[in-house]
PDB file of C-alpha atoms in Angstrom:
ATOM      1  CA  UNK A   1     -33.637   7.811 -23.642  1.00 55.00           C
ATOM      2  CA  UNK A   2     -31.301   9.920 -21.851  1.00 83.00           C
ATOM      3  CA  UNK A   3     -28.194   8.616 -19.374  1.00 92.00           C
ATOM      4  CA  UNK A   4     -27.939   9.090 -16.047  1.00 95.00           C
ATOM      5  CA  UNK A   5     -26.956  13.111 -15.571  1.00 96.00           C
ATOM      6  CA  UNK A   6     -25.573  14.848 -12.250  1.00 96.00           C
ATOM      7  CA  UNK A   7     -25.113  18.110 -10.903  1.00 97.00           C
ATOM      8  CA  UNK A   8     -23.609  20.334 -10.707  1.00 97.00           C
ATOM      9  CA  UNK A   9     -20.469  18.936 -12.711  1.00 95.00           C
ATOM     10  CA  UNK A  10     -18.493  20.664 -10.732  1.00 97.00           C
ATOM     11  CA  UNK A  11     -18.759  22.233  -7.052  1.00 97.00           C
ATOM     12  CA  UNK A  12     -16.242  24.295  -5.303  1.00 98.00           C
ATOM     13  CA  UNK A  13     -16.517  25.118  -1.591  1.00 97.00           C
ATOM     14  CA  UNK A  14     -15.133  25.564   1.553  1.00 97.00           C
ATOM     15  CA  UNK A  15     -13.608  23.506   4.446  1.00 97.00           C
ATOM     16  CA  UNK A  16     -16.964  23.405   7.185  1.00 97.00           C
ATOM     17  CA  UNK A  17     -19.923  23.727   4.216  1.00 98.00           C
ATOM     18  CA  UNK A  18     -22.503  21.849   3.400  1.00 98.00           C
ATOM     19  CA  UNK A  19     -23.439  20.410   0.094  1.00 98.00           C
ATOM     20  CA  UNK A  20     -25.717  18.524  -2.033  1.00 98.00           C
ATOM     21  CA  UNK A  21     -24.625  16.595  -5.251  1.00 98.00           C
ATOM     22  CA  UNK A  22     -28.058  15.534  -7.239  1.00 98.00           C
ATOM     23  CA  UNK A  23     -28.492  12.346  -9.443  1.00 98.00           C
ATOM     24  CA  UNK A  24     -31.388  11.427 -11.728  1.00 97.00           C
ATOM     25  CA  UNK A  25     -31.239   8.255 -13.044  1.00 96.00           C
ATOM     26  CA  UNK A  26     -32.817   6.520 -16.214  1.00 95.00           C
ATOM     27  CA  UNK A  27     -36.268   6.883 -15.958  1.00 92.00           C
ATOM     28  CA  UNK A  28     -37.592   3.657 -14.620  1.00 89.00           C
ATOM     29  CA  UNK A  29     -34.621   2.270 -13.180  1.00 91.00           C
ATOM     30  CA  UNK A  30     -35.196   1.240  -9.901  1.00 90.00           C
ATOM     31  CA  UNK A  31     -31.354   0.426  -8.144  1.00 91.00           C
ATOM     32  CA  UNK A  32     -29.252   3.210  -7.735  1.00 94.00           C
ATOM     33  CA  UNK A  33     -25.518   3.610  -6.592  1.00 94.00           C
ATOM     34  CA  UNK A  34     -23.205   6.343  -5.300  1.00 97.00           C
ATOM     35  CA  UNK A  35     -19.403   5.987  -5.802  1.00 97.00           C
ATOM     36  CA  UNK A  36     -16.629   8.367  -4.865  1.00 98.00           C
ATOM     37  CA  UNK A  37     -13.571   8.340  -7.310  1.00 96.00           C
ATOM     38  CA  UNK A  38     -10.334   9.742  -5.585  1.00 95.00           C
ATOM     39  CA  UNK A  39      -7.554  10.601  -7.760  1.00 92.00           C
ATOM     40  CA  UNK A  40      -5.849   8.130  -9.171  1.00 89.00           C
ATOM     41  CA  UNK A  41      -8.156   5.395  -7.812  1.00 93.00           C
ATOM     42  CA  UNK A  42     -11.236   3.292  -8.706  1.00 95.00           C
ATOM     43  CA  UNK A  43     -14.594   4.403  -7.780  1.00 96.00           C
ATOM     44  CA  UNK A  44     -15.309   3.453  -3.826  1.00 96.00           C
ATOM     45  CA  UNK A  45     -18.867   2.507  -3.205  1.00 94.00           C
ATOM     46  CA  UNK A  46     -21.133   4.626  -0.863  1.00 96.00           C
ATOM     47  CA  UNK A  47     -24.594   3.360  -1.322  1.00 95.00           C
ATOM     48  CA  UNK A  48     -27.350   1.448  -2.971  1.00 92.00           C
ATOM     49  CA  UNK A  49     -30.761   2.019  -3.139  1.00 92.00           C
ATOM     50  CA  UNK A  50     -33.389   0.018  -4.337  1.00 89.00           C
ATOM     51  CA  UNK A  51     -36.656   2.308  -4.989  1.00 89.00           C
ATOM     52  CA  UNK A  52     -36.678   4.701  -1.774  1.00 92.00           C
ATOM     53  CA  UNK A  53     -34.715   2.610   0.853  1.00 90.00           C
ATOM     54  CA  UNK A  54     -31.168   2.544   1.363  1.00 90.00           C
ATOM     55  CA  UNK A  55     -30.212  -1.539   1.101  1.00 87.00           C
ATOM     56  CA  UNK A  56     -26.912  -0.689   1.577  1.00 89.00           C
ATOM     57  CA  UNK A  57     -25.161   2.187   3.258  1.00 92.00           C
ATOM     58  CA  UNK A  58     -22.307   0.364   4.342  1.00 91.00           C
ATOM     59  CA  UNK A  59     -19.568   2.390   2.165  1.00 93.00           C
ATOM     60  CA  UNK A  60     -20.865   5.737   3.350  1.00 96.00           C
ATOM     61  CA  UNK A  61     -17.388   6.806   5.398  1.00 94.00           C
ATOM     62  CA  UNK A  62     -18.601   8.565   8.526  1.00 94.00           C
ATOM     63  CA  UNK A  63     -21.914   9.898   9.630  1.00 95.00           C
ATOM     64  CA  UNK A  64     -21.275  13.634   7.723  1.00 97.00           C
ATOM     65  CA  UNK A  65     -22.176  11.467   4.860  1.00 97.00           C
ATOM     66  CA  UNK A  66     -25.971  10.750   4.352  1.00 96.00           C
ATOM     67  CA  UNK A  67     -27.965  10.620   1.117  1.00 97.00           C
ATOM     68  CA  UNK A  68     -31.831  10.257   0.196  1.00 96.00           C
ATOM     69  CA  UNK A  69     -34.137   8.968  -2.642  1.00 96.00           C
ATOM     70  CA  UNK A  70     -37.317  10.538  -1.347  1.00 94.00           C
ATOM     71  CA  UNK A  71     -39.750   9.457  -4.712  1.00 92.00           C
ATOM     72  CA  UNK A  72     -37.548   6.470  -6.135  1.00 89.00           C
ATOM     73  CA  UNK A  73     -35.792   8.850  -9.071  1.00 94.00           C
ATOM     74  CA  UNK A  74     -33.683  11.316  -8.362  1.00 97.00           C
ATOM     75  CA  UNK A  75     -31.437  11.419  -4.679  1.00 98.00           C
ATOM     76  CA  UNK A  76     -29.367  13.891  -3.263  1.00 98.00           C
ATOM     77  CA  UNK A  77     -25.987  12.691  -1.863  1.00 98.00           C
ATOM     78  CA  UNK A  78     -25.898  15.102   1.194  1.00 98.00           C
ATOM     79  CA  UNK A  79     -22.330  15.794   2.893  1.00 98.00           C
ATOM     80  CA  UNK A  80     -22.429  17.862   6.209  1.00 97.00           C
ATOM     81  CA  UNK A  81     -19.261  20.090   7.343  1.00 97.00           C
ATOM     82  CA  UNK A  82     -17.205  19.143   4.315  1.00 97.00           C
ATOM     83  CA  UNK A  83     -13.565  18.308   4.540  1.00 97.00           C
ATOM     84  CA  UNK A  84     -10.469  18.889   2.605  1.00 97.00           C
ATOM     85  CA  UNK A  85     -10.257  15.020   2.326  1.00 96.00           C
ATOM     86  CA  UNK A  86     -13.980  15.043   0.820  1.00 97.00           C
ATOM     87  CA  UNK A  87     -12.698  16.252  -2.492  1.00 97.00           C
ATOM     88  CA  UNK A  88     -13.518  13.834  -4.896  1.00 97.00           C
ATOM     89  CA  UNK A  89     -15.006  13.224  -8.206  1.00 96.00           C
ATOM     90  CA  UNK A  90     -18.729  11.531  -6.658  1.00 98.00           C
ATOM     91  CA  UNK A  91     -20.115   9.393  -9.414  1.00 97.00           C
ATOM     92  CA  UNK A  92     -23.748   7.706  -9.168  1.00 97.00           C
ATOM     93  CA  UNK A  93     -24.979   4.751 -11.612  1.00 95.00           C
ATOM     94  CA  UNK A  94     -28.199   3.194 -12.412  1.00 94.00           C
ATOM     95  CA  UNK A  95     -29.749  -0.427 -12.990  1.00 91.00           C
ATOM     96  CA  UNK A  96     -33.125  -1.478 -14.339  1.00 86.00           C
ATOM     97  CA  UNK A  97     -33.819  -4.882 -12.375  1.00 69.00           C
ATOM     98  CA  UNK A  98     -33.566  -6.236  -8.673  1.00 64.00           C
ATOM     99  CA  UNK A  99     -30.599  -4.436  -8.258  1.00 58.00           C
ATOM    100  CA  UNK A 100     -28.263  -7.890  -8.219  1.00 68.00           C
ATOM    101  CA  UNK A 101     -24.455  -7.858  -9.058  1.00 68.00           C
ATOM    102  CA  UNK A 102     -26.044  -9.010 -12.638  1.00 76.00           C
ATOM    103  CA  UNK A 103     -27.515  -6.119 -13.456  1.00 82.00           C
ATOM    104  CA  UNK A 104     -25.460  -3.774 -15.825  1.00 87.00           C
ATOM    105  CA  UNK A 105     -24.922  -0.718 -13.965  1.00 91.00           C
ATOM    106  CA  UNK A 106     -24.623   2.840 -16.109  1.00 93.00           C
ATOM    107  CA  UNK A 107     -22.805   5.599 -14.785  1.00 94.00           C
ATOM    108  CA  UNK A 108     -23.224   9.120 -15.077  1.00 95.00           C
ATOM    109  CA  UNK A 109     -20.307  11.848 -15.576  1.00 93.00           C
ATOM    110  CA  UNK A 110     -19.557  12.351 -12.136  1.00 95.00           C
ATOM    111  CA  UNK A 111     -19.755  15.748 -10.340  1.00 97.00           C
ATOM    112  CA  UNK A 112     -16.141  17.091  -9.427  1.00 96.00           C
ATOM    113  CA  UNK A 113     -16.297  17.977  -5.739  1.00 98.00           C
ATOM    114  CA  UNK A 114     -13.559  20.534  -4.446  1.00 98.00           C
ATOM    115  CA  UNK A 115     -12.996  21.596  -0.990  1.00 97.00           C
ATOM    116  CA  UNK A 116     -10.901  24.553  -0.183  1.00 96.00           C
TER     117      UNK A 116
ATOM    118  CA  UNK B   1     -12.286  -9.078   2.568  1.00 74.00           C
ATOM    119  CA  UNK B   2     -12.793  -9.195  -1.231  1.00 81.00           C
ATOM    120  CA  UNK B   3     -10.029  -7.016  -3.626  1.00 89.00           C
ATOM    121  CA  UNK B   4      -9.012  -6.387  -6.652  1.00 94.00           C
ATOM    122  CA  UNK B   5      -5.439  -5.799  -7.728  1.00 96.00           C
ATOM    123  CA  UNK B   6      -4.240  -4.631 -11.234  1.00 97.00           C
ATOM    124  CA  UNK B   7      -0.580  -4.749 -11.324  1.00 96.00           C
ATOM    125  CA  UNK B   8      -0.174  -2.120 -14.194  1.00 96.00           C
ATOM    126  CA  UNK B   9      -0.420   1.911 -13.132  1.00 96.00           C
ATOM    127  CA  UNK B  10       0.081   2.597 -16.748  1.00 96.00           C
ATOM    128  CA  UNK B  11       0.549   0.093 -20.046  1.00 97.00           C
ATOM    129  CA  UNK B  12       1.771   1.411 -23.533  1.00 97.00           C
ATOM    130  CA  UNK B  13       0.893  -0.176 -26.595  1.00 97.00           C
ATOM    131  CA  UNK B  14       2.346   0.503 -30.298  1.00 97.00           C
ATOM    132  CA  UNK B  15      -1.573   0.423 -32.524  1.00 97.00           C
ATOM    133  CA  UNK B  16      -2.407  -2.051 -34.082  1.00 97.00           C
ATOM    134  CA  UNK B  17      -0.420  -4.630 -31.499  1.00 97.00           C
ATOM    135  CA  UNK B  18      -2.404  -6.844 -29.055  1.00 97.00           C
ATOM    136  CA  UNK B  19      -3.172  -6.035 -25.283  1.00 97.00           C
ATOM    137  CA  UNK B  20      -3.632  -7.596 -22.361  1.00 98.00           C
ATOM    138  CA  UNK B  21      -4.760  -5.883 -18.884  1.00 98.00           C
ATOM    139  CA  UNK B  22      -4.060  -7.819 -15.848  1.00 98.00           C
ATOM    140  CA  UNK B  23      -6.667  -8.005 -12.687  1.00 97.00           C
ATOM    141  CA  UNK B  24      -6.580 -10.368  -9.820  1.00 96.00           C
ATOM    142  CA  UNK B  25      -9.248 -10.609  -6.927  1.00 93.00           C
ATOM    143  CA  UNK B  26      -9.673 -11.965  -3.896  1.00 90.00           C
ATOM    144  CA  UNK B  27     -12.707 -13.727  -2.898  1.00 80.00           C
ATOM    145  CA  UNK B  28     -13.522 -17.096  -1.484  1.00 69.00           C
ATOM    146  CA  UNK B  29     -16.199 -18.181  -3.771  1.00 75.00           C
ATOM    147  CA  UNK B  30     -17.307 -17.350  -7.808  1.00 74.00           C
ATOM    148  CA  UNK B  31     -17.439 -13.570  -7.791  1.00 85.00           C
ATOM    149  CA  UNK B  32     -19.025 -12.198 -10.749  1.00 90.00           C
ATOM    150  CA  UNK B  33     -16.240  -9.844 -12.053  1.00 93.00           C
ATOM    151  CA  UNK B  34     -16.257  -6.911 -14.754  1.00 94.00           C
ATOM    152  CA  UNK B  35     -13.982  -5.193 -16.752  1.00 97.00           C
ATOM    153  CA  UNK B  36     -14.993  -0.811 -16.998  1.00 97.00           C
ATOM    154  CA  UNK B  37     -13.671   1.730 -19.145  1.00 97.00           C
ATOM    155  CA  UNK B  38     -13.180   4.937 -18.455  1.00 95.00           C
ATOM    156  CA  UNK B  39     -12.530   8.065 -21.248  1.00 91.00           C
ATOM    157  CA  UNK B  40     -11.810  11.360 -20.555  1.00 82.00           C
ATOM    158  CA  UNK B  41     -15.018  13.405 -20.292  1.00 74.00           C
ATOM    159  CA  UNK B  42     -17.167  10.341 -20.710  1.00 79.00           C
ATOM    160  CA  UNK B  43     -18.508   8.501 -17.627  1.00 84.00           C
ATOM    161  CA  UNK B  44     -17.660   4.116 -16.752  1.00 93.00           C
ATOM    162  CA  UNK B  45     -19.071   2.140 -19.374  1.00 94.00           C
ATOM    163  CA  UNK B  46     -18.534  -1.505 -18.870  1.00 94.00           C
ATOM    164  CA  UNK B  47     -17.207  -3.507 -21.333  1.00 96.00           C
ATOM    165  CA  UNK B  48     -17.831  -6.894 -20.440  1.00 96.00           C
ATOM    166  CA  UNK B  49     -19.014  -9.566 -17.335  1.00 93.00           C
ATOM    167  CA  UNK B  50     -18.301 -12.691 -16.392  1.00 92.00           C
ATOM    168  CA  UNK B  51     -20.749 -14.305 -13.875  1.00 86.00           C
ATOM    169  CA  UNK B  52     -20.587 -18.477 -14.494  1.00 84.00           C
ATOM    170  CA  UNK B  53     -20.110 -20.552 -17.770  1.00 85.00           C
ATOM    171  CA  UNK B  54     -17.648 -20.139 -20.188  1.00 88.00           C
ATOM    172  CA  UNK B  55     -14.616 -18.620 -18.870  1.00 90.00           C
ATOM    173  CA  UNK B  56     -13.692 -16.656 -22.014  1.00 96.00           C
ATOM    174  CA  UNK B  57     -16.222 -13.477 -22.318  1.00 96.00           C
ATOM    175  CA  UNK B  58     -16.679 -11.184 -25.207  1.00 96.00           C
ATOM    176  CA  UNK B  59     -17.460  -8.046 -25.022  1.00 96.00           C
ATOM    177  CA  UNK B  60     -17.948  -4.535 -26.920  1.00 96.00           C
ATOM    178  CA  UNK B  61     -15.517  -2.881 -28.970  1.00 94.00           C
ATOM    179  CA  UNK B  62     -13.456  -5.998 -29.680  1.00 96.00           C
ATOM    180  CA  UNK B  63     -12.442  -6.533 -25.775  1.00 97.00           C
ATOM    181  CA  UNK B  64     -12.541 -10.239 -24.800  1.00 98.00           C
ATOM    182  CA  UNK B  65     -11.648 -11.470 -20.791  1.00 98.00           C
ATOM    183  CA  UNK B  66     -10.298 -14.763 -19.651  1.00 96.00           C
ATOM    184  CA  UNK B  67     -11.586 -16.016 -15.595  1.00 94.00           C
ATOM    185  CA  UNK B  68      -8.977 -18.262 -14.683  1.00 94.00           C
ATOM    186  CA  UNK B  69      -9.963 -20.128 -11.384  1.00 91.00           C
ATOM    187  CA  UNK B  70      -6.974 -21.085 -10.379  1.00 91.00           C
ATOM    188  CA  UNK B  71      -4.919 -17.840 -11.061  1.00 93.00           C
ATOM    189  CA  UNK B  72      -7.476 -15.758  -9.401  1.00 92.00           C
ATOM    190  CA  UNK B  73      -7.484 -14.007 -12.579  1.00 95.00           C
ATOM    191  CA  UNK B  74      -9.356 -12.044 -15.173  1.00 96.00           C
ATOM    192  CA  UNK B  75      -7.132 -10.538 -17.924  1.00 98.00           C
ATOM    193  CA  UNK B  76      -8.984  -8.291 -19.954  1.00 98.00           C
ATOM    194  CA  UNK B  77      -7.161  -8.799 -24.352  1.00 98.00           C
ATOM    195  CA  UNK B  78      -7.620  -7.040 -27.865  1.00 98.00           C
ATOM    196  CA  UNK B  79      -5.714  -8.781 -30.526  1.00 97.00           C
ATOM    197  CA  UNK B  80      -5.362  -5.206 -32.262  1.00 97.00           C
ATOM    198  CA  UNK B  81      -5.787  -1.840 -30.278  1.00 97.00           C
ATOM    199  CA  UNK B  82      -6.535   1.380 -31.733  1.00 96.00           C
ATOM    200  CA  UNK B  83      -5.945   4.734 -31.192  1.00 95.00           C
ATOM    201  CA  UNK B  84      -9.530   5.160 -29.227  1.00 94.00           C
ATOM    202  CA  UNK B  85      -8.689   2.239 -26.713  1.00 96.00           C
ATOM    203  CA  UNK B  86      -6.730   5.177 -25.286  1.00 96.00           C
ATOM    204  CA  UNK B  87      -8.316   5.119 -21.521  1.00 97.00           C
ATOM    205  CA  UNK B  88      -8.390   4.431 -17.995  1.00 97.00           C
ATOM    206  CA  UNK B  89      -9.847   0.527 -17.359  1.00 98.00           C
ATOM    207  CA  UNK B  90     -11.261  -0.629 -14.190  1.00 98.00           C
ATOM    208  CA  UNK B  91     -11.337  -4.804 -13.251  1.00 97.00           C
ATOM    209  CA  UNK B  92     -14.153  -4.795 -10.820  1.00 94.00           C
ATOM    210  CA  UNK B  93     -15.692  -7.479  -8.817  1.00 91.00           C
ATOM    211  CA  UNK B  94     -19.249  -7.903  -6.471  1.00 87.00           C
ATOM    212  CA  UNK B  95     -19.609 -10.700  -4.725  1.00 73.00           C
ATOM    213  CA  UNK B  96     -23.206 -11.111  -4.820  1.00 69.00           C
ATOM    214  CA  UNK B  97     -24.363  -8.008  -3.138  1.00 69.00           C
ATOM    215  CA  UNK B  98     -24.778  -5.256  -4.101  1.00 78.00           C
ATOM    216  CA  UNK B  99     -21.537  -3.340  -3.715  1.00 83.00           C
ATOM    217  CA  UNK B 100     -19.268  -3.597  -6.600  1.00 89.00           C
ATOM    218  CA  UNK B 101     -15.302  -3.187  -5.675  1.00 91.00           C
ATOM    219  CA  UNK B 102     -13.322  -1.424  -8.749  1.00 95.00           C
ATOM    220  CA  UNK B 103      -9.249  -2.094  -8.736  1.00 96.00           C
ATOM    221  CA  UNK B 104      -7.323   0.975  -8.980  1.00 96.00           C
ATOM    222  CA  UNK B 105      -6.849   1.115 -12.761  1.00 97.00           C
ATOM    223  CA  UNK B 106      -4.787   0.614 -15.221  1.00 98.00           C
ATOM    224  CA  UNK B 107      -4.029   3.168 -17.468  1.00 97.00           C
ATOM    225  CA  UNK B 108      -3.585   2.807 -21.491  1.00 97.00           C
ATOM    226  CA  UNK B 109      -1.651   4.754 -23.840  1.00 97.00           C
ATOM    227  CA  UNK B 110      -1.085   4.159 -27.496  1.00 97.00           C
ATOM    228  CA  UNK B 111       1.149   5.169 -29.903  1.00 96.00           C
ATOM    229  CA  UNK B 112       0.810   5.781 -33.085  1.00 90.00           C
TER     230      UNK B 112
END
């Protein structure tokens, strides 16, 4: 079936905005992950969910940060009054089981976040 | 707190001559450790895991990794690179949780 896709692949906006960066996942995968990739660095976990709850928001960086997986597929990484130091390439993955550090987590492309 | 270091920004390799990646971590216990790679366009795709038994792993595309205990190691090999290898690799390590902690990357170029 098909990977894990994002969009956009790439937003532009300004210092102050708000924006939404959307992930669906393989279908029936029930763990999900967000990551941010800064240049020239290794993706920086955000958060995990497992089905609709977050299990693990402790990467998220400050409270302007927040994200949601409302029906257990597809969540919105949400990112209130957006900062220069926000620009980043955000990259979300999937797994099929409990969610454990076994689990072989697959990554989407990324969407390419730019703040002006 | 758990890391990951890879020594190497950047690593250039003639094709068809062997490779070896360099990661160290630091964690207190067995972490379960991975080895990413990461093409231009395309998104992660791991490579290979270790998480407890043998210490030498195999993995896709002809990409083998050694955990060494006592080094705090887990070098990621190819006896003969090609052209493709050309990429950015991750070392990565989660220590049982759910949060997975990548190293900053090392980056391979190869030469024809």
């Amino acid at each position: 079936g098909a990977g894990v896709s994002q969009t956009p692949s790439n937003k532009v906006t300004e210092k102050g905005k708000y924006v939404e960066l959307r992930c669906d996942p393989i279908s029936g995968h029930t763990a999900l992950y967000w990551y941010r990739q800064s240049l020239g660095q290794g993706p920086e976990f955000l958060i995990y969910f497992q089905g609709t709850g977050a299990a693990d928001d402790s990467g998220l960086p400050n409270d302007r940060f927040f994200a949601v997986r409302p029906e257990g597929s597809v969540s919105t990484l949400k990112i209130q009054r957006t900062e220069r130091g926000d620009s980043a390439v955000y990259l979300c993955a999937s797994s099929s089981l409990a969610g454990g550090p076994t689990d072989t987590q697959y990554f989407g492309p990324g969407t390419r976040l730019t703040v002006l | 707190a758990q890391s990951v270091t890879q020594p190497d920004i950047h690593i250039t390799v003639s094709e068809g001559a062997s490779l070896e990646l360099r990661c160290n971590y630091s964690y207190g216990a067995t972490p379960y450790l991975f080895w990413y790679v990461q093409s231009p366009g395309q998104g992660l795709q791991l490579l290979l895991k270790y998480f407890s038994g043998d210490t030498l792993v195999q993995g896709i595309k002809g990409f083998e990794a050694e955990f060494k205990r006592s080094q705090s190691s887990f070098n990621l090999r190819k006896p003969s690179v090609h052209w493709s290898d050309a990429a950015e690799y991750f070392c990565a390590v989660s220590t049982g949780g759910f949060k997975t902690i990548f190293g900053a990357g090392t980056r391979l170029f190869v030469k024809a």
